[in-house]
Amino acid sequence: MSDERRLDVLRAIVQDYVSTSEPVGSKALLERHHLGVSAATVRNDMAALEDEGLIAAPHTSAGRIPTDAGYRLFVDKLSQIKPLTRAERSAIETFLSQSVDLDDVVTRTVRLLSSLTGQVAVMQYPSLNAATVRHVELVSLAADRLMLVVILSTGQVEQRILELGSPTHLDDEAAVAQLRSRVNELSVGRRRAEAAVALVAAVAELEAPPGDAQGQSRAAVLRAVAGVLAEQREDRVVLAGTANLARSSNDFPLTLSPVLQALEEHVVLLRLLASMDGESRESVAVRIGAENPISDLASTSVVTASYTAGGVAGLGVLGPTRMNYPSTMAAVRAVARYVTEILNQ
């Protein structure tokens, strides 16, 4: 049996099983695919594939289904990921470009991925701890109160009221504008933690004798802004399409419970995306079945890609191993690219 013919038979089995969810026999292969060989040859090829652990019989019948190893060989031997149609690309771009802020981008992305693939979609928020500061705004609200607005490279906007506990003595717009300019000079282009360190270091140059109330107020504002920027933020993930798993319940050998439980643990999903980041930095990463490091997800496949927004984060889909890998990989790759473009505009 030639290696190329063996791959043709394996591809045909994968394609038929994904589309029908029924074990595939030699007769069906010959009817649906132009393999150019006899039924006996196909049966011999299937026996050899089974010996190699690439297909298996789920019960005593002539039909065979792909194993995790079979899916892996199928994915690895894809010559290229079939690109989406122009209409599909246009629809993705239009839908995502209507987003009004980062939260809307994330919500639209998971809804879109779930709809395109029929799987559970997951997206990691850009890490705020890795984000750089794009702009800082200070607005005087009262004698002892300022509004702080921080715009990050991820597109996220943080707003905070700074309660300083004593009059700021920054009661004219020129003084606030001067301080705002200094804060931006020290912060813009730096990560949050780095900007906080720079602001604290600059406090000394603003510390003034007890009689200089305005200098002391400037120092107090810098310390307050530094405190906000130094706060550590937890990374977050958003899901959509969990109900799709119920439609594929027959693809899970025992029960959906472990998978659903894992999906509820966002820390688990963050760890999974992080573990696949290196694989998907330049392309699309695929983990099939037992390749997943999380035991509760050993009956699933995960397809991810990275996107960039002030840092690298991940998005992708999760579903049963009986998955249309070429179209799923194409959708995940395309959406990741559009998300990167939109968040870096």
Coordinates of N, CA and C in Angstrom, one line a residue, residues 142-258:
A142 N -13.6 68.7 41.7 CA -13.9 69.4 42.9 C -12.5 69.8 43.5
A143 N -12.5 70.5 44.6 CA -11.3 70.9 45.3 C -10.4 69.8 45.7
D144 N -11.0 68.6 46.0 CA -10.2 67.5 46.5 C -10.4 66.2 45.6
R145 N -10.9 66.5 44.4 CA -11.2 65.3 43.6 C -10.9 65.5 42.1
L146 N -10.3 64.5 41.5 CA -10.0 64.5 40.1 C -10.5 63.3 39.4
M147 N -10.9 63.4 38.1 CA -11.3 62.2 37.4 C -10.1 61.8 36.5
L148 N -9.7 60.5 36.6 CA -8.6 60.0 35.9 C -9.1 59.1 34.8
V149 N -8.7 59.3 33.5 CA -9.1 58.4 32.4 C -7.8 57.9 31.8
V150 N -7.6 56.6 31.7 CA -6.5 55.9 31.1 C -6.9 55.2 29.9
I151 N -6.3 55.5 28.8 CA -6.6 54.7 27.5 C -5.4 53.8 27.2
L152 N -5.6 52.5 27.1 CA -4.6 51.6 26.9 C -4.4 51.2 25.5
S153 N -3.3 50.5 25.2 CA -3.0 50.1 23.8 C -4.0 49.0 23.4
T154 N -4.6 48.4 24.3 CA -5.6 47.3 23.9 C -6.9 48.0 23.5
G155 N -7.1 49.3 23.6 CA -8.3 50.0 23.3 C -9.2 50.1 24.5
Q156 N -8.8 49.5 25.6 CA -9.7 49.6 26.8 C -9.5 50.9 27.5
V157 N -10.6 51.4 28.0 CA -10.6 52.7 28.7 C -10.9 52.5 30.2
E158 N -10.0 53.0 31.1 CA -10.3 52.9 32.5 C -10.6 54.3 33.1
Q159 N -11.6 54.3 33.9 CA -12.0 55.6 34.4 C -12.0 55.5 36.0
R160 N -11.5 56.4 36.7 CA -11.4 56.4 38.1 C -11.5 57.8 38.7
I161 N -12.2 57.9 39.8 CA -12.3 59.1 40.6 C -11.2 59.1 41.6
L162 N -10.3 60.1 41.6 CA -9.2 60.1 42.6 C -9.6 61.0 43.8
E163 N -9.9 60.4 44.9 CA -10.2 61.1 46.1 C -8.9 61.4 46.9
L164 N -8.5 62.7 46.9 CA -7.2 63.0 47.4 C -7.2 63.4 48.9
G165 N -8.4 63.6 49.5 CA -8.5 63.8 50.9 C -8.2 65.2 51.4
S166 N -7.6 66.1 50.5 CA -7.4 67.5 50.8 C -7.4 68.3 49.5
P167 N -7.6 69.5 49.6 CA -7.7 70.4 48.4 C -6.4 70.2 47.5
T168 N -6.7 70.1 46.2 CA -5.6 69.9 45.3 C -4.8 71.1 45.0
H169 N -5.4 72.3 45.1 CA -4.8 73.6 44.7 C -4.5 73.6 43.3
L170 N -5.2 72.8 42.5 CA -5.1 72.7 41.1 C -6.4 73.2 40.5
D171 N -6.8 74.4 40.9 CA -8.1 74.9 40.6 C -8.2 75.7 39.3
D172 N -7.1 75.7 38.5 CA -7.2 76.4 37.2 C -6.8 75.4 36.1
E173 N -7.3 75.6 35.0 CA -7.1 74.6 33.9 C -5.7 74.6 33.4
A174 N -5.0 75.7 33.5 CA -3.6 75.7 33.1 C -2.7 74.8 34.0
A175 N -3.0 74.8 35.3 CA -2.2 74.0 36.2 C -2.6 72.5 36.0
V176 N -3.9 72.2 35.7 CA -4.2 70.8 35.5 C -3.6 70.3 34.1
A177 N -3.6 71.2 33.1 CA -3.1 70.8 31.8 C -1.6 70.6 31.9
Q178 N -0.9 71.4 32.7 CA 0.5 71.2 32.9 C 0.8 69.8 33.6
L179 N 0.0 69.5 34.6 CA 0.2 68.2 35.3 C -0.1 67.0 34.3
R180 N -1.2 67.2 33.6 CA -1.6 66.2 32.6 C -0.5 65.9 31.6
S181 N 0.1 67.0 31.1 CA 1.2 66.8 30.2 C 2.4 66.0 30.8
R182 N 2.7 66.3 32.1 CA 3.8 65.6 32.7 C 3.5 64.2 32.9
V183 N 2.2 63.9 33.3 CA 1.8 62.5 33.5 C 1.9 61.7 32.2
N184 N 1.5 62.3 31.1 CA 1.6 61.6 29.8 C 3.0 61.4 29.4
E185 N 3.8 62.4 29.7 CA 5.2 62.3 29.3 C 5.9 61.1 30.0
L186 N 5.5 60.9 31.2 CA 6.1 59.8 32.0 C 5.4 58.4 31.7
S187 N 4.2 58.4 31.2 CA 3.4 57.2 31.1 C 3.3 56.6 29.7
V188 N 3.1 57.5 28.7 CA 2.7 57.0 27.4 C 3.8 56.1 26.8
G189 N 3.4 55.0 26.2 CA 4.3 54.0 25.6 C 4.9 53.0 26.5
R190 N 4.6 53.2 27.8 CA 5.1 52.2 28.8 C 4.0 51.3 29.3
R191 N 4.4 50.1 29.8 CA 3.5 49.2 30.4 C 3.0 49.9 31.7
R192 N 1.8 49.4 32.1 CA 1.2 50.0 33.3 C 2.2 50.0 34.5
A193 N 2.8 48.9 34.8 CA 3.7 48.8 36.0 C 4.9 49.8 35.8
E194 N 5.5 49.8 34.5 CA 6.6 50.6 34.3 C 6.2 52.1 34.4
A195 N 5.0 52.5 33.9 CA 4.6 53.9 34.1 C 4.4 54.2 35.5
A196 N 3.9 53.3 36.3 CA 3.7 53.6 37.8 C 5.1 53.9 38.4
V197 N 6.1 53.1 38.1 CA 7.4 53.3 38.6 C 8.0 54.7 38.2
A198 N 7.8 55.0 37.0 CA 8.3 56.3 36.5 C 7.6 57.5 37.2
L199 N 6.3 57.3 37.5 CA 5.5 58.4 38.2 C 6.0 58.5 39.6
V200 N 6.2 57.4 40.3 CA 6.7 57.5 41.7 C 8.1 58.1 41.7
A201 N 8.9 57.8 40.8 CA 10.3 58.4 40.7 C 10.2 59.9 40.5
A202 N 9.2 60.3 39.8 CA 9.1 61.8 39.6 C 8.5 62.6 40.7
V203 N 7.9 61.8 41.7 CA 7.3 62.5 42.8 C 8.3 63.4 43.5
A204 N 9.5 62.9 43.7 CA 10.6 63.6 44.4 C 10.8 65.0 43.8
E205 N 10.8 65.1 42.5 CA 11.1 66.4 41.9 C 9.9 67.4 42.1
L206 N 8.7 66.9 42.5 CA 7.6 67.7 42.7 C 7.4 68.0 44.2
E207 N 8.1 67.2 45.1 CA 8.0 67.5 46.5 C 8.5 68.9 46.8
A208 N 7.8 69.6 47.6 CA 8.1 71.0 47.8 C 8.1 71.3 49.3
P209 N 8.6 72.5 49.6 CA 8.6 72.9 51.0 C 7.1 73.0 51.5
P210 N 6.9 72.9 52.8 CA 5.5 72.8 53.3 C 4.6 74.0 52.8
G211 N 5.2 75.1 52.5 CA 4.4 76.2 52.1 C 3.9 76.2 50.6
D212 N 4.5 75.3 49.8 CA 4.1 75.2 48.4 C 3.0 74.1 48.3
A213 N 1.8 74.6 48.5 CA 0.6 73.7 48.4 C 0.4 73.1 47.1
Q214 N 0.7 73.9 46.0 CA 0.4 73.3 44.7 C 1.4 72.2 44.3
G215 N 2.7 72.4 44.7 CA 3.7 71.3 44.5 C 3.3 70.1 45.2
Q216 N 2.9 70.2 46.4 CA 2.4 69.0 47.2 C 1.2 68.4 46.5
S217 N 0.3 69.1 46.0 CA -0.8 68.6 45.3 C -0.4 67.8 44.1
R218 N 0.5 68.4 43.3 CA 1.0 67.6 42.1 C 1.6 66.3 42.5
A219 N 2.4 66.3 43.6 CA 3.0 65.0 44.0 C 1.9 64.0 44.5
A220 N 0.9 64.5 45.1 CA -0.2 63.6 45.6 C -0.9 63.0 44.4
V221 N -1.2 63.8 43.3 CA -1.8 63.3 42.2 C -1.0 62.2 41.5
L222 N 0.3 62.5 41.3 CA 1.2 61.5 40.7 C 1.2 60.2 41.5
R223 N 1.2 60.3 42.8 CA 1.2 59.0 43.6 C -0.2 58.3 43.4
A224 N -1.3 59.1 43.3 CA -2.6 58.4 43.1 C -2.7 57.8 41.8
V225 N -2.2 58.4 40.7 CA -2.2 57.8 39.4 C -1.3 56.6 39.3
A226 N -0.1 56.7 39.9 CA 0.8 55.5 40.0 C 0.1 54.3 40.7
G227 N -0.6 54.6 41.7 CA -1.3 53.5 42.5 C -2.3 52.8 41.6
V228 N -3.0 53.6 40.8 CA -4.0 53.0 39.8 C -3.3 52.1 38.8
L229 N -2.2 52.7 38.2 CA -1.5 51.9 37.2 C -0.8 50.7 37.7
A230 N -0.5 50.7 39.0 CA 0.3 49.6 39.5 C -0.6 48.4 39.9
E231 N -1.9 48.6 39.9 CA -2.8 47.5 40.3 C -2.7 46.4 39.3
Q232 N -2.6 45.1 39.8 CA -2.6 44.0 38.9 C -4.0 43.6 38.6
R233 N -4.3 43.2 37.3 CA -5.6 42.9 36.8 C -5.6 41.4 36.4
E234 N -6.6 40.7 36.7 CA -6.8 39.3 36.3 C -7.2 39.3 34.8
D235 N -6.6 38.3 34.1 CA -6.9 38.1 32.7 C -8.3 37.5 32.7
R236 N -9.1 37.7 31.6 CA -10.4 37.2 31.5 C -10.6 36.5 30.2
V237 N -11.6 35.6 30.2 CA -12.0 34.9 28.9 C -13.5 35.1 28.8
V238 N -14.0 35.0 27.6 CA -15.4 35.1 27.3 C -15.8 33.9 26.4
L239 N -16.9 33.3 26.7 CA -17.4 32.1 25.9 C -18.7 32.4 25.2
A240 N -18.9 31.7 24.1 CA -20.2 31.7 23.4 C -20.4 30.3 22.7
G241 N -21.6 29.9 22.7 CA -22.0 28.7 21.9 C -21.8 27.4 22.7
T242 N -21.8 27.5 24.1 CA -21.7 26.3 24.9 C -22.9 25.3 24.6
A243 N -24.0 25.8 24.2 CA -25.1 25.0 23.8 C -24.8 24.1 22.7
N244 N -23.9 24.5 21.8 CA -23.5 23.6 20.7 C -23.0 22.2 21.1
L245 N -22.5 22.2 22.3 CA -22.0 20.9 22.8 C -23.1 19.9 22.9
A246 N -24.3 20.4 23.3 CA -25.4 19.5 23.5 C -25.8 18.8 22.2
R247 N -25.6 19.5 21.1 CA -26.0 18.9 19.8 C -25.0 17.8 19.4
S248 N -23.8 17.8 20.0 CA -22.8 16.8 19.7 C -22.6 15.8 20.9
S249 N -23.7 15.7 21.7 CA -23.5 14.8 22.9 C -23.1 13.4 22.6
N250 N -23.5 12.9 21.4 CA -23.1 11.5 21.1 C -21.7 11.4 20.8
D251 N -21.0 12.5 20.6 CA -19.5 12.4 20.3 C -18.7 12.3 21.6
F252 N -19.3 12.4 22.7 CA -18.6 12.3 24.0 C -18.9 10.9 24.6
P253 N -17.8 10.1 24.8 CA -18.0 8.7 25.2 C -18.8 8.5 26.5
L254 N -18.6 9.3 27.4 CA -19.3 9.1 28.7 C -20.3 10.2 29.0
T255 N -19.9 11.4 29.2 CA -20.8 12.5 29.6 C -20.1 13.8 29.3
L256 N -21.0 14.8 29.1 CA -20.5 16.2 28.9 C -20.1 16.9 30.1
S257 N -20.4 16.3 31.3 CA -20.1 17.0 32.5 C -18.7 17.5 32.7
P258 N -17.7 16.6 32.5 CA -16.3 17.1 32.7 C -16.0 18.3 31.8

